[in-house]
One Martini backbone bead per residue (centre of mass of N, CA, C, O) as a GRO file, in nm:
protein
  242
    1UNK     BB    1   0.586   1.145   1.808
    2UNK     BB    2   0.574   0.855   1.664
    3UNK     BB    3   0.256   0.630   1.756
    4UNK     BB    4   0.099   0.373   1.740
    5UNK     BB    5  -0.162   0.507   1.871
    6UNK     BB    6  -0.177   0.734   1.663
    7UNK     BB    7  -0.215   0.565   1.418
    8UNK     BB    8  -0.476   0.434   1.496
    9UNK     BB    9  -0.749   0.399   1.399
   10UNK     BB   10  -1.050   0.322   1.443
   11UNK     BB   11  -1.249   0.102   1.567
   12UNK     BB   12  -1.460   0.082   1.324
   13UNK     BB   13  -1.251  -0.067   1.171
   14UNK     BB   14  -1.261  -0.307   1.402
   15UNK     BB   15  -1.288  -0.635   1.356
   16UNK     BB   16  -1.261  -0.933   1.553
   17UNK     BB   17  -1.080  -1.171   1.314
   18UNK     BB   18  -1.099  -1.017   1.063
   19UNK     BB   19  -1.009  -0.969   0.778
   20UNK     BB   20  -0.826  -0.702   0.600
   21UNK     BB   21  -0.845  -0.955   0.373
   22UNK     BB   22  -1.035  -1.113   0.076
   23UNK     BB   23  -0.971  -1.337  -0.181
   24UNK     BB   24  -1.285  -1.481  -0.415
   25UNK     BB   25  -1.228  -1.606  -0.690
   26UNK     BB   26  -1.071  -1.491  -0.890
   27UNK     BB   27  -1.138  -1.331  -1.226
   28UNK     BB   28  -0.900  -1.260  -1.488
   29UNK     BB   29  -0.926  -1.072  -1.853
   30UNK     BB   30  -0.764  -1.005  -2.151
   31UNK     BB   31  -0.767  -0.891  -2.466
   32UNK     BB   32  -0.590  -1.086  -2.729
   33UNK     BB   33  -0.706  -1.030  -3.053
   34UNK     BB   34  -0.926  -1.316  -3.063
   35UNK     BB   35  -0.852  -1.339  -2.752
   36UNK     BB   36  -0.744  -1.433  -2.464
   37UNK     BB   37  -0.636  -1.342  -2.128
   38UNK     BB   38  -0.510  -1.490  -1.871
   39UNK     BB   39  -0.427  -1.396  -1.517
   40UNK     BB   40  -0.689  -1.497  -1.334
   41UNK     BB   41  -0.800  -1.836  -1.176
   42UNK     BB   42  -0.882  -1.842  -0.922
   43UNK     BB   43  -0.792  -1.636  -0.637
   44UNK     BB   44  -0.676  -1.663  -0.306
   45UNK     BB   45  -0.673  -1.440  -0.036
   46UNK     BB   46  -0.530  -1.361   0.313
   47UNK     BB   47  -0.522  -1.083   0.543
   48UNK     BB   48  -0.419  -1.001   0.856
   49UNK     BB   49  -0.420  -0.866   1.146
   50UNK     BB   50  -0.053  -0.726   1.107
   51UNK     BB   51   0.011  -0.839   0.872
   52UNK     BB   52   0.293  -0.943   0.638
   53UNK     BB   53   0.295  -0.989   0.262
   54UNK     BB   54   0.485  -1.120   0.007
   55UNK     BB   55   0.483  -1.073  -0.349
   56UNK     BB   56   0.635  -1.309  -0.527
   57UNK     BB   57   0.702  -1.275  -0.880
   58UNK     BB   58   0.705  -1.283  -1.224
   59UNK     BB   59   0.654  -1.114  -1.465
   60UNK     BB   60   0.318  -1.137  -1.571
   61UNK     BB   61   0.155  -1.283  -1.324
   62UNK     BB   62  -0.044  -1.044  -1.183
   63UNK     BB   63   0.028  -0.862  -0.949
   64UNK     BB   64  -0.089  -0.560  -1.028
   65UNK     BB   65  -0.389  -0.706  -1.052
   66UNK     BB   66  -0.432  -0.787  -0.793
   67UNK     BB   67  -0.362  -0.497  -0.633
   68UNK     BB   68  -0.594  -0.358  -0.778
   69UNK     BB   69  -0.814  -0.557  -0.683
   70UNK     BB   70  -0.747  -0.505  -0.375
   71UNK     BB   71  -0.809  -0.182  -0.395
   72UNK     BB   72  -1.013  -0.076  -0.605
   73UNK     BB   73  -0.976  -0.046  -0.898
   74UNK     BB   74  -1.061  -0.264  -0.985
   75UNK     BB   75  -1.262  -0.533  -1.150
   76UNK     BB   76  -1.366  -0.822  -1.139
   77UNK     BB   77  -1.499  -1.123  -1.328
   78UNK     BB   78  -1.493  -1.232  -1.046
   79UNK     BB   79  -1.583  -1.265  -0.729
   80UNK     BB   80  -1.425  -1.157  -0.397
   81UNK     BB   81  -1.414  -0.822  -0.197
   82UNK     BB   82  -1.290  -0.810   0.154
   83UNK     BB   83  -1.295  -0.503   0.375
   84UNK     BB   84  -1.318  -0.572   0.687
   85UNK     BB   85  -1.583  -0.783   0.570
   86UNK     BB   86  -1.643  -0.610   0.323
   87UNK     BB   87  -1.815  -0.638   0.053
   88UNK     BB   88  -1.703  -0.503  -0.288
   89UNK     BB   89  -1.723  -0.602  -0.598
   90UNK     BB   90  -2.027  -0.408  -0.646
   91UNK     BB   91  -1.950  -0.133  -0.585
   92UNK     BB   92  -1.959   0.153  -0.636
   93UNK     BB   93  -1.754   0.386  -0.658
   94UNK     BB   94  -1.794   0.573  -0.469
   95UNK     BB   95  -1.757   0.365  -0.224
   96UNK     BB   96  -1.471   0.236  -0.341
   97UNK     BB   97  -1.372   0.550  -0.253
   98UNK     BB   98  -1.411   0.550   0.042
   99UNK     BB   99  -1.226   0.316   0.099
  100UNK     BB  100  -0.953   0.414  -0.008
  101UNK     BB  101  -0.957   0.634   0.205
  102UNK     BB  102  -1.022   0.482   0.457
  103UNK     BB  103  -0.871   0.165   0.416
  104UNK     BB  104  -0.659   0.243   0.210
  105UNK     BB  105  -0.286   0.200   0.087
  106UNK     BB  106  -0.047   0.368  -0.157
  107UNK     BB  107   0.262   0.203  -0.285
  108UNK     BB  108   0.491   0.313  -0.561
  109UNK     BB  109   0.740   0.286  -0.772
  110UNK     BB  110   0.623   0.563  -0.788
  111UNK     BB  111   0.548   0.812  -0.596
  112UNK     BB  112   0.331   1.077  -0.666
  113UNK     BB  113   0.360   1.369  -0.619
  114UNK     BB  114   0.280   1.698  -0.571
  115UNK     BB  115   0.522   1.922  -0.679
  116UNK     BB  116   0.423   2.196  -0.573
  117UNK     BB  117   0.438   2.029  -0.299
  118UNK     BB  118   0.535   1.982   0.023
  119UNK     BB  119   0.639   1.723   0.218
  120UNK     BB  120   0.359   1.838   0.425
  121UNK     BB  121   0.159   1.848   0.201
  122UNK     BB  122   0.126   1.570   0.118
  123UNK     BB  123   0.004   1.485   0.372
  124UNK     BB  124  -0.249   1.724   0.393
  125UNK     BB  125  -0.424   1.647   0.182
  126UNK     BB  126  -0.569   1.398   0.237
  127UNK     BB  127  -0.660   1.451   0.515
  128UNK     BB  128  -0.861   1.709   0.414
  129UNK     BB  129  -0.996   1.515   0.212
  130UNK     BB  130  -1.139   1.361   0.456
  131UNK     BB  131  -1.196   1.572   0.711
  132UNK     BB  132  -0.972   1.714   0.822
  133UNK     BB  133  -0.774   1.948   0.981
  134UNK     BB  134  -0.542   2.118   0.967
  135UNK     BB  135  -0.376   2.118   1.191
  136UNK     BB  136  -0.377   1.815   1.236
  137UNK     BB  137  -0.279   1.701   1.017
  138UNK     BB  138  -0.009   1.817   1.067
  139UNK     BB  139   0.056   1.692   1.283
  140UNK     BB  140   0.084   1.424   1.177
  141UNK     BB  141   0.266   1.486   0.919
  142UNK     BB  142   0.526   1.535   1.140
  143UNK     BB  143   0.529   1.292   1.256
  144UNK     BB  144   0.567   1.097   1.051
  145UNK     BB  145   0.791   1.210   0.960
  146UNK     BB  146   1.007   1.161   1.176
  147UNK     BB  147   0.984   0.926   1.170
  148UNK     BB  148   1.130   0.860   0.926
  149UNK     BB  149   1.305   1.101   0.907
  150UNK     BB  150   1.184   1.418   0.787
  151UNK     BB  151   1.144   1.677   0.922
  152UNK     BB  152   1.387   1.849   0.801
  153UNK     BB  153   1.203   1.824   0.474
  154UNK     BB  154   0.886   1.905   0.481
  155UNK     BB  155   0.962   2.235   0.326
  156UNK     BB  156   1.017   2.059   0.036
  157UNK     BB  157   1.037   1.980  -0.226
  158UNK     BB  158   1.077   1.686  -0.420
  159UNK     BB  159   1.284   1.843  -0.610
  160UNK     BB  160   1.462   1.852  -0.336
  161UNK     BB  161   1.479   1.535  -0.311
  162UNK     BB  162   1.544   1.251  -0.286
  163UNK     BB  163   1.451   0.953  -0.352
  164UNK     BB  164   1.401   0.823  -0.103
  165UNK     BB  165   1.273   1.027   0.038
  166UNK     BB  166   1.009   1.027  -0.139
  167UNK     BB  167   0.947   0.739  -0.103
  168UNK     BB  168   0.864   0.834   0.201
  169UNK     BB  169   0.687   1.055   0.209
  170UNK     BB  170   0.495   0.853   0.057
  171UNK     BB  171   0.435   0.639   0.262
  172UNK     BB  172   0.322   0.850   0.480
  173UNK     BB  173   0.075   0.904   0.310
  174UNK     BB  174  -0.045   0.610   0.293
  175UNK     BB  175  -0.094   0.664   0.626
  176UNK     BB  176  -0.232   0.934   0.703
  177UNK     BB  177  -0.558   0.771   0.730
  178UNK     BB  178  -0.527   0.515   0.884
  179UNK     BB  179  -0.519   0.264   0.717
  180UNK     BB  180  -0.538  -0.078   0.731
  181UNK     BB  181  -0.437  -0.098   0.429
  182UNK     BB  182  -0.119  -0.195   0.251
  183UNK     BB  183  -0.034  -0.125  -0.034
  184UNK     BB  184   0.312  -0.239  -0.254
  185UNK     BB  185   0.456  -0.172  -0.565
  186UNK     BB  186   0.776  -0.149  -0.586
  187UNK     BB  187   0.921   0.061  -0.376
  188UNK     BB  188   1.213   0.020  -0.516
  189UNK     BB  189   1.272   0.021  -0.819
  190UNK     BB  190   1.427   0.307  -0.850
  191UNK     BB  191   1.654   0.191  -0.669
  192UNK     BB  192   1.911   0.155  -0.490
  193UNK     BB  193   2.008  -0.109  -0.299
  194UNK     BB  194   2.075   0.091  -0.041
  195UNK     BB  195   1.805   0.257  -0.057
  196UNK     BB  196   1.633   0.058  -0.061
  197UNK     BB  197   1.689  -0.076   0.226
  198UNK     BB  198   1.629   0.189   0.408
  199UNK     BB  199   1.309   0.191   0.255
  200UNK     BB  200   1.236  -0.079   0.394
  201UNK     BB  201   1.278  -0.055   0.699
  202UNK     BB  202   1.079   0.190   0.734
  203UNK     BB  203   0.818   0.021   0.632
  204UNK     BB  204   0.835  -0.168   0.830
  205UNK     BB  205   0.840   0.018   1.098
  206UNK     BB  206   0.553   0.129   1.010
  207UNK     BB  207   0.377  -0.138   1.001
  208UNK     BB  208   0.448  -0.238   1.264
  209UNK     BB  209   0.376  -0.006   1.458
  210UNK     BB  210   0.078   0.025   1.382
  211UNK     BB  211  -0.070  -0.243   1.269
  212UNK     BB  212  -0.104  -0.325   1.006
  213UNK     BB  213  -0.131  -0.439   0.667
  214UNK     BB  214   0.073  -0.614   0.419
  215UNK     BB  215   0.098  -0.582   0.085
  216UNK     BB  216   0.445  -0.697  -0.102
  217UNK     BB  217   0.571  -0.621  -0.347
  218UNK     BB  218   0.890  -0.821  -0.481
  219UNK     BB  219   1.235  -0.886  -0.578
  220UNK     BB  220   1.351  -0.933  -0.288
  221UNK     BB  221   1.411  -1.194  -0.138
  222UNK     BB  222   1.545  -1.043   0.154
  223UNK     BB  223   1.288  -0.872   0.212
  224UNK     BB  224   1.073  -1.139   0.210
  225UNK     BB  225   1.200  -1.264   0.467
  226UNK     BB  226   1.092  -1.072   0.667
  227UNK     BB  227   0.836  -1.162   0.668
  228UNK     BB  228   0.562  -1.355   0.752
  229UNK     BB  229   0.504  -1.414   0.436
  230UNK     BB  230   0.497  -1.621   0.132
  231UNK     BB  231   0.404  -1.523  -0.257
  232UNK     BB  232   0.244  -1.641  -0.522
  233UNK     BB  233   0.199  -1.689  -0.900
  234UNK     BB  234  -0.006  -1.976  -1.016
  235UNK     BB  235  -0.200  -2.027  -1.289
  236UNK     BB  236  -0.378  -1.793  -1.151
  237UNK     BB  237  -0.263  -1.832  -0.855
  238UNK     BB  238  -0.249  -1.857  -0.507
  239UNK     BB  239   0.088  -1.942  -0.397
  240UNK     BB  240   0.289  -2.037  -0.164
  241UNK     BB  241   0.629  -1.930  -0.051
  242UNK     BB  242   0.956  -2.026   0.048
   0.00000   0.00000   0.00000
């Protein structure tokens, strides 16, 4: 059975105070034609250990760019950001392939399973790139589907999973490594109401379970107000949201 305990980080990943990320002035922007087009405009936001945060805004206002550079997939054109109080912002790939390894978890609006591999293998294959031994790895991944109740479909490949199950399978893979932080850009927009809800409460109780901190895109009003609070981006930066 998954517990708080089993699913918690080492110790060295975990400085007391710190926040799980920061982002400082950030400002991005991409070419659009004979201009530029600004998408972020010096953008600050914080969070902290434990905490959830929903992150609503309209289609085109820099969610997913906000999360990729938080994620450390992109960099941005200045500003600094800052996992678990490590400065990234300038890091070689190498080094931010090894944070995003080892402290960032990510789930996608498409789940993006390895579909040759059955459940409990796609969560088996990052842990054991991680440095995991297969066994222990397996163990840890047939834990998380219990937790989420998929343990009974460990053995199914996606094409063989309902949608909801894939994006749990998804879920359970993105903390597999036991990481600080997950972000989550729209992981339900491809359900259908009733199982989106379903695949929301999961990952709501698998981010409370662990002490995770969660920063997660969303339009559904009703489910971002479950979270500790809610921000938007305006005008390029990001600010709280009632």
């Amino acid at each position: 059975m998954m517990t708080a305990k089993s699913a918690q980080p080492t110790a060295s990943a975990i400085v007391e105070g710190v926040p799980t990320l920061e982002l400082v002035g950030i400002t991005r922007a991409f070419a659009e034609g004979q201009g530029r087009l600004e998408i972020l405009t010096g953008a600050d936001f914080t969070l902290h250990p434990g905490e959830i945060v929903g992150l609503v805004a309209p289609s085109g206002t820099g969610k997913s760019t906000l999360l990729q550079i938080a994620g450390l997939l992109e960099k941005p054109d200045s500003g600094d950001i800052r996992v678990c109080g490590r400065a990234c912002a300038t890091l070689d790939d190498a080094a931010r392939t090894a944070i995003r390894r080892s402290d960032i978890g990510f789930v996608y609006q498409f789940h993006h399973l390895l579909p040759e591999f059955t459940a409990v293998e796609n969560l088996v294959v990052p842990q054991m790139i991680a440095g995991l031994g297969r066994s222990d790895a397996r163990e840890r991944a047939m834990a998380l589907l219990a937790y989420l109740k998929l343990d009974n479909r460990a053995s199914h490949l996606p094409a063989e999973l309902s949608g909801g199950e894939r994006q749990r399978v998804a879920i359970a893979r993105a903390v597999a490594n036991a990481p600080r932080l997950l972000l989550a850009d729209e992981p339900t927009g491809n359900l259908d109401p009733k199982t989106s809800h379903y695949v929301y409460d999961a990952l709501l109780a698998l981010v409370r379970g662990t002490g995770l901190s969660a920063l997660i895109a969303t339009h559904n009003m009703e489910i971002a107000a479950r979270m500790d609070r809610r921000i938007t981006l305006a005008d390029g930066k990001v600010v709280p949201r009632d």
